[in-house]
Each structure stands twice: as structure tokens, then as C-alpha cells.
Amino acid sequence: MNQLHISVKNKSVIIQEFKVALSEENINLKTLRELCFNGIPFEGGIRALCWKILLNYLPLDQTVWESFLKKQREVYSQFLKEMIIQPGIAKANLGLSREDVTLEDHPLNPNPDSRWNTYFRDNEILLQIDKDVRRLYPDMAFFQRPTDYPCQLILDPQNDYETLRRRVEQTTLKAQTVNRNRSGVTNVSSPGKALNLYPSNEYEVLPNGSEAHWEVVERILFIYAKLNPGIAYVQGMNEIVGPIYYTFATDPNSQWKEHAEADTFFCFTNLMSENRDNFIKSLDDSQCGITYKMESVYSMLKEKDLELYLKLEEQNIKPQYFTFRWLTLLLSQEFLLPDVIRIWDTLFSDLDRFHFLIVVCCAMLILIRQNLLAGDFTVNMRLLQDYPISDVQTILAKAKDLRDNS
């Protein structure tokens, strides 16, 4: 009983420490980082607020927050208008006024810079995003549930335009109903069948006027892809935006929660500006690319546990077989969502967050060293593909230990 009382007391003491740190007019980032490193409380929206500061979204000067947030959220609304609503209106209007459609604006215009070419290219990206966000955390009901704050701009009945939802349905329908066989004859499958676009276990589309959380995530990723054509969308980005959006959209503080979409977009963009090199193929072998980071896990292991390093080398278990996913997706696939969020508290609070991620990966290997030393190639690959330890506190404590003793 006494032990329980202490842990509850500790929790309230910790929450109080965070409240004090966050009440400063000018937030002391060093103090906040130290607090966050050991885990951030969810209560009172503390975690969501700390992430916004740690991901360099909110300025340290609290007096400017109100005007800053107002401006950022207006900027995001502008993105929605320019990149989703206006192209959608143009597409909806195409069928209405045939006589004034110039060649330049015609969907069949072969010019690669034409508006329609961009529209069709965007559709390919949109379909890939759609497929991935529908699978986001399938074991949790959250992403399939309707958001309490559907985007009014998007759902406004005054805007008669082709929504992203409609674009996906139209494009998928076309792809499914027209099916060429080898002899060049076109088989058009019955539209009835084609309407069942997704297997029943994938996310259902909600009725008009409401939207599911996964649709909000889809919109964030689509806007990001439009604004960053050099990288656009790469599979796996959905796994990075998911936990950020979940954290902001479950904020107990409703005036923050209401703006989860815009705030997630900017925090995700900031995080990707540090992590995007992992997603760019041409940089794979450069010092900032993913190959270098994967090899860094092994060079650290060699220094910390030579015996284990030699065992993995001898079995020809290369770091890219498992650390590619660990590093690129910030461990979001290796643990349950609450544990991923707890790991990210520590990662985000570390000044050199991506170096600390390498230390965490090294700690994960050392913690299962006995199993790895005893196992053959197949057993060990299975261990690394499906990591056996679920207690992330143990992993983070080991990583801190490795870092402090380096």
C-alpha cells in the first residue's frame, strides 16, 4: 500500500514540476528537456504541449503563443484551400462549362506542366497515402472513429468540389472497373463489385458531415507531399505522423485538441526536416543517409559488446536487415503505441535525438544478448524482426546507461 502511495505521490510531484517549468514566461528549454527525458505526463495536456515545444513548433516565449498559433493555423487553412479545395472546384466545374475549357486546361493536355497532369500525378500519391493510412494501428479503434472536430473548411456544403475522399473513390473505381487482359480486350467488371473498394477489415468511410481520424492524417500527408515535391510521400511517413496526431487529438485540453490537424502538420514537418534524409534514396550512402546510421549501430555495438558484435557478423546478420525499420520509423513498428509515445518523449527531449536513437537500438541488442549468442541465424532474425522485450523503461534505462558511460 505504501509503495502505491509513493508512486501516486511521485506522479503528482512530477506533474507539479512540469507545471512550474511550463508556467515560466520564457521557458527554460534545458530544464524542460531534463524533465521530459524521463517521460512526460499525459494529464492536463502536458505531453502534447511539451512535444510542440521540443519539436521546435512553439516558441519559448509564451507571450507570443496566441498570435503565433493563430497565424500558423491560418497558414494551414490556406494550404487546404490552395491544394485541396481549389483543384477540387476546378475538377467539379470541368463538367459544367465545356465551352471555355482551353487546351491548356484540358485533362488530355500532354504538357507535363499542365494543371491536369499535376492533378493525375497527385492522385497516384494520394492513393498510396490512402492505402497506408487505412492500415494505421489496425488493433486500435481510434483512427477509425470520427473526430470531434471535423474540418469545417473541408466539409462546408458551400464548397462544391471534389474532396480527397471522392478523388480516391473515383480513381479506385476507374482502376478497378477497367481491367485489360493480355489480348488487349478491355474487361469492365460490374460496377457493383467495384464499389466494394476495400476489404471489410479496412477502414470504412463515415457518412457525409463527419470524418474519421485516419482521413485527417491522410490530408496532413497529402499537404506535406504537395509542399515537398522532392520527397513527396514515402511509405512509412504514416507511421511517424500517426503517434504525433494521436497525442494531439487526445489532448484533454479542448482548445488545443480542436487544432490537432494544423499543429500535427507543422510538428511533423519539423520532425521530417531532421529525419527526411532517411527517406531519400539518393542519400542512402552519404554521411547523413540511412546506411551510415545503420552502420553506426554496429560500430557502437562493437565498442560496447564485442562478443555480441562478432556473433552477428559471423552469422552475416547485417544491420540493414532490421535497423532500417527501427531507425527510419523511430521504433514506431516495434512497440505498442503507448510505448512508442513513451520512447518518443525521451527521443524528442534529447538534444541530439537521432544519435540517441542509435544508442537505444544498441541497448535493444545488448538486452537480448544471451538469446542472440545462443541462437542460429533463423532464430536471431526472428528475434530482431519481432523484438521480444516490451518494457520500454528497461530499454531506455539501458540506453541512458550506455550513453552516460561512453
Tab-separated table of C-alpha atoms in Angstrom:
chain	number	residue	atom	x	y	z
A	1	MET	CA	0.000	0.000	0.000
A	2	ASN	CA	2.839	2.313	0.996
A	3	GLN	CA	4.623	1.649	-2.309
A	4	LEU	CA	1.478	2.540	-4.268
A	5	HIS	CA	1.095	5.754	-2.279
A	6	ILE	CA	4.692	6.745	-3.096
A	7	SER	CA	4.215	6.172	-6.838
A	8	VAL	CA	0.999	8.226	-6.830
A	9	LYS	CA	2.733	10.965	-4.848
A	10	ASN	CA	5.659	10.880	-7.259
A	11	LYS	CA	3.298	11.303	-10.162
A	12	SER	CA	1.713	14.388	-8.615
A	13	VAL	CA	5.164	15.794	-7.752
A	14	ILE	CA	6.300	15.223	-11.351
A	15	ILE	CA	3.168	16.881	-12.754
A	16	GLN	CA	3.805	19.850	-10.457
A	17	GLU	CA	7.416	20.136	-11.698
A	18	PHE	CA	6.186	20.236	-15.297
A	19	LYS	CA	3.552	22.832	-14.458
A	20	VAL	CA	6.195	25.064	-12.875
A	21	ALA	CA	8.520	24.676	-15.894
A	22	LEU	CA	5.672	25.417	-18.314
A	23	SER	CA	4.415	28.436	-16.382
A	24	GLU	CA	7.599	30.440	-16.997
A	25	GLU	CA	7.006	33.348	-19.348
A	26	ASN	CA	10.211	32.352	-21.106
A	27	ILE	CA	10.523	28.581	-20.967
A	28	ASN	CA	13.896	27.217	-19.925
A	29	LEU	CA	14.479	24.580	-22.593
A	30	LYS	CA	17.329	22.869	-20.751
A	31	THR	CA	15.160	22.323	-17.641
A	32	LEU	CA	12.227	21.149	-19.765
A	33	ARG	CA	14.393	18.688	-21.727
A	34	GLU	CA	15.703	17.153	-18.492
A	35	LEU	CA	12.161	16.699	-17.181
A	36	CYS	CA	10.857	15.253	-20.466
A	37	PHE	CA	13.735	12.785	-20.794
A	38	ASN	CA	12.235	10.635	-18.012
A	39	GLY	CA	8.760	10.609	-19.553
A	40	ILE	CA	6.057	13.250	-19.873
A	41	PRO	CA	2.686	13.054	-18.080
A	42	PHE	CA	-0.414	12.908	-20.279
A	43	GLU	CA	-2.526	14.663	-17.634
A	44	GLY	CA	-3.634	18.210	-18.343
A	45	GLY	CA	-2.310	18.049	-21.901
A	46	ILE	CA	1.287	18.331	-20.641
A	47	ARG	CA	2.714	15.823	-23.119
A	48	ALA	CA	1.079	17.409	-26.166
A	49	LEU	CA	2.326	20.838	-25.099
A	50	CYS	CA	5.883	19.622	-24.420
A	51	TRP	CA	6.085	17.879	-27.803
A	52	LYS	CA	5.078	21.140	-29.517
A	53	ILE	CA	7.981	22.874	-27.774
A	54	LEU	CA	10.513	20.043	-28.233
A	55	LEU	CA	9.697	19.769	-31.938
A	56	ASN	CA	10.519	23.480	-32.359
A	57	TYR	CA	6.959	24.445	-33.189
A	58	LEU	CA	6.038	26.631	-30.221
A	59	PRO	CA	8.481	29.456	-29.429
A	60	LEU	CA	9.973	29.556	-25.932
A	61	ASP	CA	8.421	32.968	-25.294
A	62	GLN	CA	4.884	32.195	-24.119
A	63	THR	CA	3.683	35.741	-24.596
A	64	VAL	CA	3.694	35.274	-28.397
A	65	TRP	CA	1.929	31.890	-28.428
A	66	GLU	CA	-1.543	33.185	-29.083
A	67	SER	CA	-0.613	35.303	-32.106
A	68	PHE	CA	1.846	32.668	-33.389
A	69	LEU	CA	-0.730	29.863	-33.269
A	70	LYS	CA	-3.399	31.992	-34.898
A	71	LYS	CA	-1.027	32.748	-37.780
A	72	GLN	CA	0.114	29.106	-38.209
A	73	ARG	CA	-3.433	27.801	-38.257
A	74	GLU	CA	-4.416	30.392	-40.846
A	75	VAL	CA	-1.444	29.331	-42.973
A	76	TYR	CA	-2.617	25.712	-42.766
A	77	SER	CA	-6.172	26.705	-43.790
A	78	GLN	CA	-4.644	28.467	-46.773
A	79	PHE	CA	-2.814	25.247	-47.731
A	80	LEU	CA	-6.132	23.370	-47.618
A	81	LYS	CA	-7.771	25.965	-49.865
A	82	GLU	CA	-4.957	26.024	-52.401
A	83	MET	CA	-4.114	22.341	-52.531
A	84	ILE	CA	-7.381	20.529	-51.943
A	85	ILE	CA	-10.370	22.835	-52.346
A	86	GLN	CA	-9.380	24.918	-55.409
A	87	PRO	CA	-8.160	21.951	-57.534
A	88	GLY	CA	-11.327	20.127	-56.426
A	89	ILE	CA	-13.537	23.035	-57.517
A	90	ALA	CA	-11.749	23.175	-60.889
A	91	LYS	CA	-12.362	19.446	-61.348
A	92	ALA	CA	-16.024	19.733	-60.314
A	93	ASN	CA	-16.564	22.677	-62.678
A	94	LEU	CA	-14.971	20.966	-65.656
A	95	GLY	CA	-18.136	19.089	-66.460
A	96	LEU	CA	-20.295	22.216	-66.144
A	97	SER	CA	-18.700	24.655	-68.593
A	98	ARG	CA	-17.354	22.853	-71.611
A	99	GLU	CA	-17.145	25.827	-73.969
A	100	ASP	CA	-14.472	27.793	-72.102
A	101	VAL	CA	-12.088	24.911	-71.458
A	102	THR	CA	-8.901	25.856	-73.279
A	103	LEU	CA	-6.388	23.276	-74.440
A	104	GLU	CA	-4.142	24.426	-71.601
A	105	ASP	CA	-6.781	23.454	-69.056
A	106	HIS	CA	-7.906	20.282	-70.764
A	107	PRO	CA	-7.378	16.985	-68.859
A	108	LEU	CA	-5.884	15.392	-72.006
A	109	ASN	CA	-3.277	18.113	-72.490
A	110	PRO	CA	0.022	16.218	-72.898
A	111	ASN	CA	2.146	19.063	-71.474
A	112	PRO	CA	3.828	17.651	-68.324
A	113	ASP	CA	3.425	21.026	-66.566
A	114	SER	CA	-0.279	21.286	-67.237
A	115	ARG	CA	-2.611	21.573	-64.297
A	116	TRP	CA	-4.258	18.238	-65.080
A	117	ASN	CA	-1.001	16.359	-65.339
A	118	THR	CA	-0.207	17.587	-61.848
A	119	TYR	CA	-3.696	16.535	-60.754
A	120	PHE	CA	-3.246	12.971	-62.050
A	121	ARG	CA	0.254	12.723	-60.582
A	122	ASP	CA	-1.132	13.858	-57.232
A	123	ASN	CA	-3.780	11.140	-57.468
A	124	GLU	CA	-1.085	8.449	-57.572
A	125	ILE	CA	0.449	9.843	-54.380
A	126	LEU	CA	-2.980	10.184	-52.801
A	127	LEU	CA	-3.828	6.520	-53.476
A	128	GLN	CA	-0.582	5.376	-51.853
A	129	ILE	CA	-1.241	7.560	-48.794
A	130	ASP	CA	-4.843	6.325	-48.647
A	131	LYS	CA	-3.786	2.694	-48.665
A	132	ASP	CA	-1.274	3.276	-45.865
A	133	VAL	CA	-3.389	5.434	-43.536
A	134	ARG	CA	-6.267	2.970	-43.654
A	135	ARG	CA	-3.904	0.434	-42.077
A	136	LEU	CA	-2.663	2.727	-39.318
A	137	TYR	CA	-2.722	0.912	-35.967
A	138	PRO	CA	-5.418	-1.591	-37.011
A	139	ASP	CA	-5.534	-3.030	-33.481
A	140	MET	CA	-6.792	0.318	-32.142
A	141	ALA	CA	-10.238	1.716	-32.845
A	142	PHE	CA	-9.052	5.328	-32.514
A	143	PHE	CA	-8.154	6.065	-36.151
A	144	GLN	CA	-11.483	4.690	-37.399
A	145	ARG	CA	-13.519	6.816	-35.016
A	146	PRO	CA	-14.952	10.176	-36.074
A	147	THR	CA	-13.030	13.223	-34.930
A	148	ASP	CA	-14.875	15.606	-32.583
A	149	TYR	CA	-13.581	18.467	-34.711
A	150	PRO	CA	-14.106	17.662	-38.406
A	151	CYS	CA	-12.531	20.274	-40.667
A	152	GLN	CA	-15.354	22.743	-41.400
A	153	LEU	CA	-13.482	24.197	-44.346
A	154	ILE	CA	-13.330	20.773	-45.982
A	155	LEU	CA	-16.906	19.770	-45.123
A	156	ASP	CA	-18.518	23.147	-45.904
A	157	PRO	CA	-21.534	22.375	-48.159
A	158	GLN	CA	-20.981	25.778	-49.846
A	159	ASN	CA	-17.826	24.381	-51.410
A	160	ASP	CA	-18.969	22.209	-54.273
A	161	TYR	CA	-15.709	20.463	-55.041
A	162	GLU	CA	-14.134	17.069	-55.395
A	163	THR	CA	-12.918	16.068	-51.927
A	164	LEU	CA	-9.934	13.789	-51.317
A	165	ARG	CA	-12.412	11.093	-50.310
A	166	ARG	CA	-14.187	11.457	-53.661
A	167	ARG	CA	-10.900	11.526	-55.579
A	168	VAL	CA	-9.846	8.251	-54.009
A	169	GLU	CA	-13.210	6.635	-54.767
A	170	GLN	CA	-13.224	7.858	-58.380
A	171	THR	CA	-9.627	6.847	-59.093
A	172	THR	CA	-10.011	3.448	-57.448
A	173	LEU	CA	-13.267	2.834	-59.317
A	174	LYS	CA	-11.638	3.608	-62.653
A	175	ALA	CA	-8.707	1.349	-61.852
A	176	GLN	CA	-10.972	-1.492	-60.773
A	177	THR	CA	-13.658	-1.356	-63.414
A	178	VAL	CA	-11.323	-1.156	-66.374
A	179	ASN	CA	-9.171	-4.212	-66.428
A	180	ARG	CA	-7.170	-5.049	-69.572
A	181	ASN	CA	-6.474	-8.664	-70.309
A	182	ARG	CA	-3.489	-9.925	-72.341
A	183	SER	CA	-5.119	-9.859	-75.746
A	184	GLY	CA	-5.823	-6.163	-75.329
A	185	VAL	CA	-9.565	-6.612	-74.831
A	186	THR	CA	-10.851	-4.442	-72.028
A	187	ASN	CA	-12.906	-6.208	-69.397
A	188	VAL	CA	-15.160	-3.894	-67.487
A	189	SER	CA	-16.051	-5.614	-64.258
A	190	SER	CA	-19.500	-4.985	-62.887
A	191	PRO	CA	-19.609	-1.660	-61.028
A	192	GLY	CA	-21.429	-3.372	-58.169
A	193	LYS	CA	-18.348	-5.407	-57.339
A	194	ALA	CA	-16.041	-2.490	-57.843
A	195	LEU	CA	-17.877	-0.400	-55.280
A	196	ASN	CA	-16.559	-2.645	-52.552
A	197	LEU	CA	-13.250	-0.808	-52.738
A	198	TYR	CA	-11.629	-2.180	-49.630
A	199	PRO	CA	-11.802	-5.451	-47.693
A	200	SER	CA	-14.253	-5.232	-44.822
A	201	ASN	CA	-11.495	-5.204	-42.204
A	202	GLU	CA	-10.100	-1.948	-43.579
A	203	TYR	CA	-11.420	1.442	-42.615
A	204	GLU	CA	-14.969	2.280	-43.578
A	205	VAL	CA	-15.788	5.746	-44.863
A	206	LEU	CA	-18.061	7.636	-42.469
A	207	PRO	CA	-21.256	9.393	-43.591
A	208	ASN	CA	-21.052	12.921	-45.029
A	209	GLY	CA	-20.532	15.597	-42.432
A	210	SER	CA	-18.146	13.572	-40.310
A	211	GLU	CA	-14.647	12.309	-40.897
A	212	ALA	CA	-12.521	9.658	-39.262
A	213	HIS	CA	-9.152	10.401	-37.701
A	214	TRP	CA	-7.398	8.447	-40.484
A	215	GLU	CA	-8.860	10.870	-43.045
A	216	VAL	CA	-7.331	13.781	-41.148
A	217	VAL	CA	-3.942	12.013	-41.211
A	218	GLU	CA	-4.393	11.421	-44.957
A	219	ARG	CA	-4.947	15.148	-45.508
A	220	ILE	CA	-1.847	16.093	-43.473
A	221	LEU	CA	0.321	13.717	-45.534
A	222	PHE	CA	-1.170	14.897	-48.828
A	223	ILE	CA	-0.460	18.561	-47.996
A	224	TYR	CA	3.086	17.615	-46.916
A	225	ALA	CA	3.649	15.770	-50.202
A	226	LYS	CA	2.392	18.751	-52.217
A	227	LEU	CA	4.662	21.182	-50.350
A	228	ASN	CA	7.719	18.903	-50.517
A	229	PRO	CA	7.762	17.573	-54.090
A	230	GLY	CA	11.417	16.496	-53.757
A	231	ILE	CA	10.414	13.805	-51.300
A	232	ALA	CA	6.584	13.858	-51.686
A	233	TYR	CA	5.304	10.792	-49.838
A	234	VAL	CA	7.280	7.699	-48.913
A	235	GLN	CA	5.698	4.687	-47.269
A	236	GLY	CA	6.391	4.837	-43.540
A	237	MET	CA	5.717	8.548	-43.101
A	238	ASN	CA	2.230	7.485	-41.996
A	239	GLU	CA	3.866	5.662	-39.052
A	240	ILE	CA	5.632	8.864	-37.994
A	241	VAL	CA	2.683	11.224	-38.284
A	242	GLY	CA	0.329	8.722	-36.526
A	243	PRO	CA	1.674	8.977	-32.947
A	244	ILE	CA	2.005	12.787	-33.154
A	245	TYR	CA	-1.570	13.191	-34.353
A	246	TYR	CA	-2.839	10.683	-31.757
A	247	THR	CA	-1.098	12.629	-28.972
A	248	PHE	CA	-2.562	15.962	-30.105
A	249	ALA	CA	-6.043	14.621	-30.929
A	250	THR	CA	-6.415	13.024	-27.480
A	251	ASP	CA	-5.242	16.149	-25.655
A	252	PRO	CA	-7.588	16.566	-22.648
A	253	ASN	CA	-7.432	20.311	-23.277
A	254	SER	CA	-10.127	21.015	-25.882
A	255	GLN	CA	-8.824	24.337	-27.212
A	256	TRP	CA	-5.596	22.544	-28.224
A	257	LYS	CA	-7.352	19.373	-29.340
A	258	GLU	CA	-9.530	21.351	-31.748
A	259	HIS	CA	-6.441	22.326	-33.756
A	260	ALA	CA	-4.750	18.913	-33.699
A	261	GLU	CA	-4.617	18.756	-37.517
A	262	ALA	CA	-2.739	22.010	-38.136
A	263	ASP	CA	-0.440	21.547	-35.132
A	264	THR	CA	0.380	17.974	-36.184
A	265	PHE	CA	1.178	19.139	-39.705
A	266	PHE	CA	3.784	21.666	-38.511
A	267	CYS	CA	5.321	19.351	-35.880
A	268	PHE	CA	5.513	16.507	-38.422
A	269	THR	CA	7.128	18.871	-40.947
A	270	ASN	CA	9.734	19.917	-38.367
A	271	LEU	CA	10.470	16.329	-37.386
A	272	MET	CA	10.746	15.310	-41.042
A	273	SER	CA	13.186	18.150	-41.707
A	274	GLU	CA	15.533	16.300	-39.323
A	275	ASN	CA	14.574	12.782	-40.421
A	276	ARG	CA	13.860	13.191	-44.150
A	277	ASP	CA	17.355	12.100	-45.220
A	278	ASN	CA	16.388	8.589	-44.107
A	279	PHE	CA	13.614	8.626	-46.712
A	280	ILE	CA	15.680	9.931	-49.643
A	281	LYS	CA	17.181	7.093	-51.663
A	282	SER	CA	19.936	9.172	-53.279
A	283	LEU	CA	21.362	9.992	-49.835
A	284	ASP	CA	21.410	6.397	-48.592
A	285	ASP	CA	25.188	6.067	-48.649
A	286	SER	CA	26.053	9.610	-47.613
A	287	GLN	CA	27.025	10.612	-44.057
A	288	CYS	CA	23.511	11.862	-43.422
A	289	GLY	CA	21.827	8.883	-45.098
A	290	ILE	CA	20.319	5.804	-43.532
A	291	THR	CA	23.194	3.404	-44.412
A	292	TYR	CA	25.633	5.431	-42.319
A	293	LYS	CA	23.206	5.410	-39.374
A	294	MET	CA	22.616	1.654	-39.634
A	295	GLU	CA	26.366	1.023	-39.602
A	296	SER	CA	26.689	3.353	-36.585
A	297	VAL	CA	24.521	0.923	-34.572
A	298	TYR	CA	27.050	-1.850	-35.265
A	299	SER	CA	30.115	0.318	-34.611
A	300	MET	CA	28.653	1.291	-31.233
A	301	LEU	CA	27.829	-2.368	-30.504
A	302	LYS	CA	31.411	-3.333	-31.389
A	303	GLU	CA	32.666	-0.833	-28.814
A	304	LYS	CA	30.142	-1.823	-26.087
A	305	ASP	CA	29.841	-5.608	-26.576
A	306	LEU	CA	32.471	-7.079	-28.868
A	307	GLU	CA	31.360	-10.678	-28.326
A	308	LEU	CA	27.813	-9.984	-29.480
A	309	TYR	CA	29.034	-7.880	-32.410
A	310	LEU	CA	31.299	-10.720	-33.609
A	311	LYS	CA	28.451	-13.238	-33.277
A	312	LEU	CA	26.151	-11.147	-35.510
A	313	GLU	CA	28.993	-10.598	-38.008
A	314	GLU	CA	29.794	-14.315	-38.047
A	315	GLN	CA	26.134	-15.142	-38.767
A	316	ASN	CA	26.144	-12.498	-41.511
A	317	ILE	CA	23.241	-10.641	-39.865
A	318	LYS	CA	23.655	-7.231	-41.441
A	319	PRO	CA	22.341	-4.106	-39.688
A	320	GLN	CA	20.092	-3.247	-42.665
A	321	TYR	CA	18.101	-6.456	-42.081
A	322	PHE	CA	16.436	-4.915	-39.031
A	323	THR	CA	17.792	-1.463	-38.123
A	324	PHE	CA	16.431	0.122	-41.328
A	325	ARG	CA	12.917	-0.110	-39.916
A	326	TRP	CA	13.992	0.711	-36.362
A	327	LEU	CA	15.767	3.910	-37.398
A	328	THR	CA	13.595	5.172	-40.237
A	329	LEU	CA	10.319	4.748	-38.357
A	330	LEU	CA	11.745	5.792	-34.951
A	331	LEU	CA	10.827	2.380	-33.478
A	332	SER	CA	7.121	3.016	-34.121
A	333	GLN	CA	6.661	-0.512	-35.523
A	334	GLU	CA	8.433	-2.370	-32.725
A	335	PHE	CA	6.186	-1.480	-29.785
A	336	LEU	CA	2.563	-0.715	-28.929
A	337	LEU	CA	1.501	2.904	-29.432
A	338	PRO	CA	1.625	3.971	-25.722
A	339	ASP	CA	5.187	2.587	-25.534
A	340	VAL	CA	6.193	4.295	-28.793
A	341	ILE	CA	4.918	7.569	-27.345
A	342	ARG	CA	6.950	6.985	-24.164
A	343	ILE	CA	10.122	6.335	-26.230
A	344	TRP	CA	9.445	9.479	-28.235
A	345	ASP	CA	9.214	11.555	-25.016
A	346	THR	CA	12.867	10.693	-24.453
A	347	LEU	CA	13.952	10.924	-28.092
A	348	PHE	CA	12.366	14.342	-28.611
A	349	SER	CA	13.865	15.685	-25.389
A	350	ASP	CA	17.406	14.657	-26.273
A	351	LEU	CA	19.435	17.438	-27.851
A	352	ASP	CA	20.823	15.036	-30.442
A	353	ARG	CA	17.684	12.908	-30.784
A	354	PHE	CA	18.787	10.842	-33.748
A	355	HIS	CA	22.105	9.946	-32.159
A	356	PHE	CA	20.243	8.836	-29.048
A	357	LEU	CA	18.036	6.638	-31.251
A	358	ILE	CA	21.209	4.790	-32.338
A	359	VAL	CA	22.080	4.308	-28.634
A	360	VAL	CA	18.560	2.929	-27.989
A	361	CYS	CA	18.960	0.432	-30.858
A	362	CYS	CA	22.296	-0.668	-29.423
A	363	ALA	CA	20.697	-1.091	-25.980
A	364	MET	CA	17.942	-3.229	-27.545
A	365	LEU	CA	20.596	-5.608	-28.925
A	366	ILE	CA	22.584	-5.845	-25.685
A	367	LEU	CA	19.428	-6.548	-23.639
A	368	ILE	CA	18.776	-9.725	-25.663
A	369	ARG	CA	22.461	-10.719	-25.947
A	370	GLN	CA	22.003	-14.109	-24.224
A	371	ASN	CA	19.274	-15.112	-26.692
A	372	LEU	CA	21.309	-13.835	-29.663
A	373	LEU	CA	24.512	-15.598	-28.527
A	374	ALA	CA	22.574	-18.860	-28.187
A	375	GLY	CA	20.528	-18.584	-31.385
A	376	ASP	CA	21.272	-19.502	-35.002
A	377	PHE	CA	20.658	-17.193	-37.983
A	378	THR	CA	16.941	-18.015	-38.291
A	379	VAL	CA	16.175	-17.714	-34.573
A	380	ASN	CA	18.094	-14.450	-34.313
A	381	MET	CA	16.479	-12.907	-37.362
A	382	ARG	CA	13.097	-13.727	-35.872
A	383	LEU	CA	14.095	-12.071	-32.573
A	384	LEU	CA	15.232	-8.928	-34.356
A	385	GLN	CA	12.195	-8.738	-36.635
A	386	ASP	CA	9.834	-9.240	-33.703
A	387	TYR	CA	11.628	-7.739	-30.714
A	388	PRO	CA	10.817	-9.748	-27.545
A	389	ILE	CA	11.109	-7.117	-24.782
A	390	SER	CA	8.031	-4.953	-24.340
A	391	ASP	CA	9.135	-2.986	-21.251
A	392	VAL	CA	10.426	0.236	-22.786
A	393	GLN	CA	11.552	1.619	-19.411
A	394	THR	CA	14.206	-1.125	-19.254
A	395	ILE	CA	15.371	-0.277	-22.775
A	396	LEU	CA	15.562	3.476	-22.106
A	397	ALA	CA	17.397	2.937	-18.802
A	398	LYS	CA	19.953	0.731	-20.595
A	399	ALA	CA	20.363	3.327	-23.352
A	400	LYS	CA	20.918	6.104	-20.802
A	401	ASP	CA	23.486	3.898	-19.081
A	402	LEU	CA	25.317	3.291	-22.386
A	403	ARG	CA	25.304	7.000	-23.183
A	404	ASP	CA	26.491	8.102	-19.741
A	405	ASN	CA	29.336	5.603	-19.770
A	406	SER	CA	30.661	6.398	-23.207
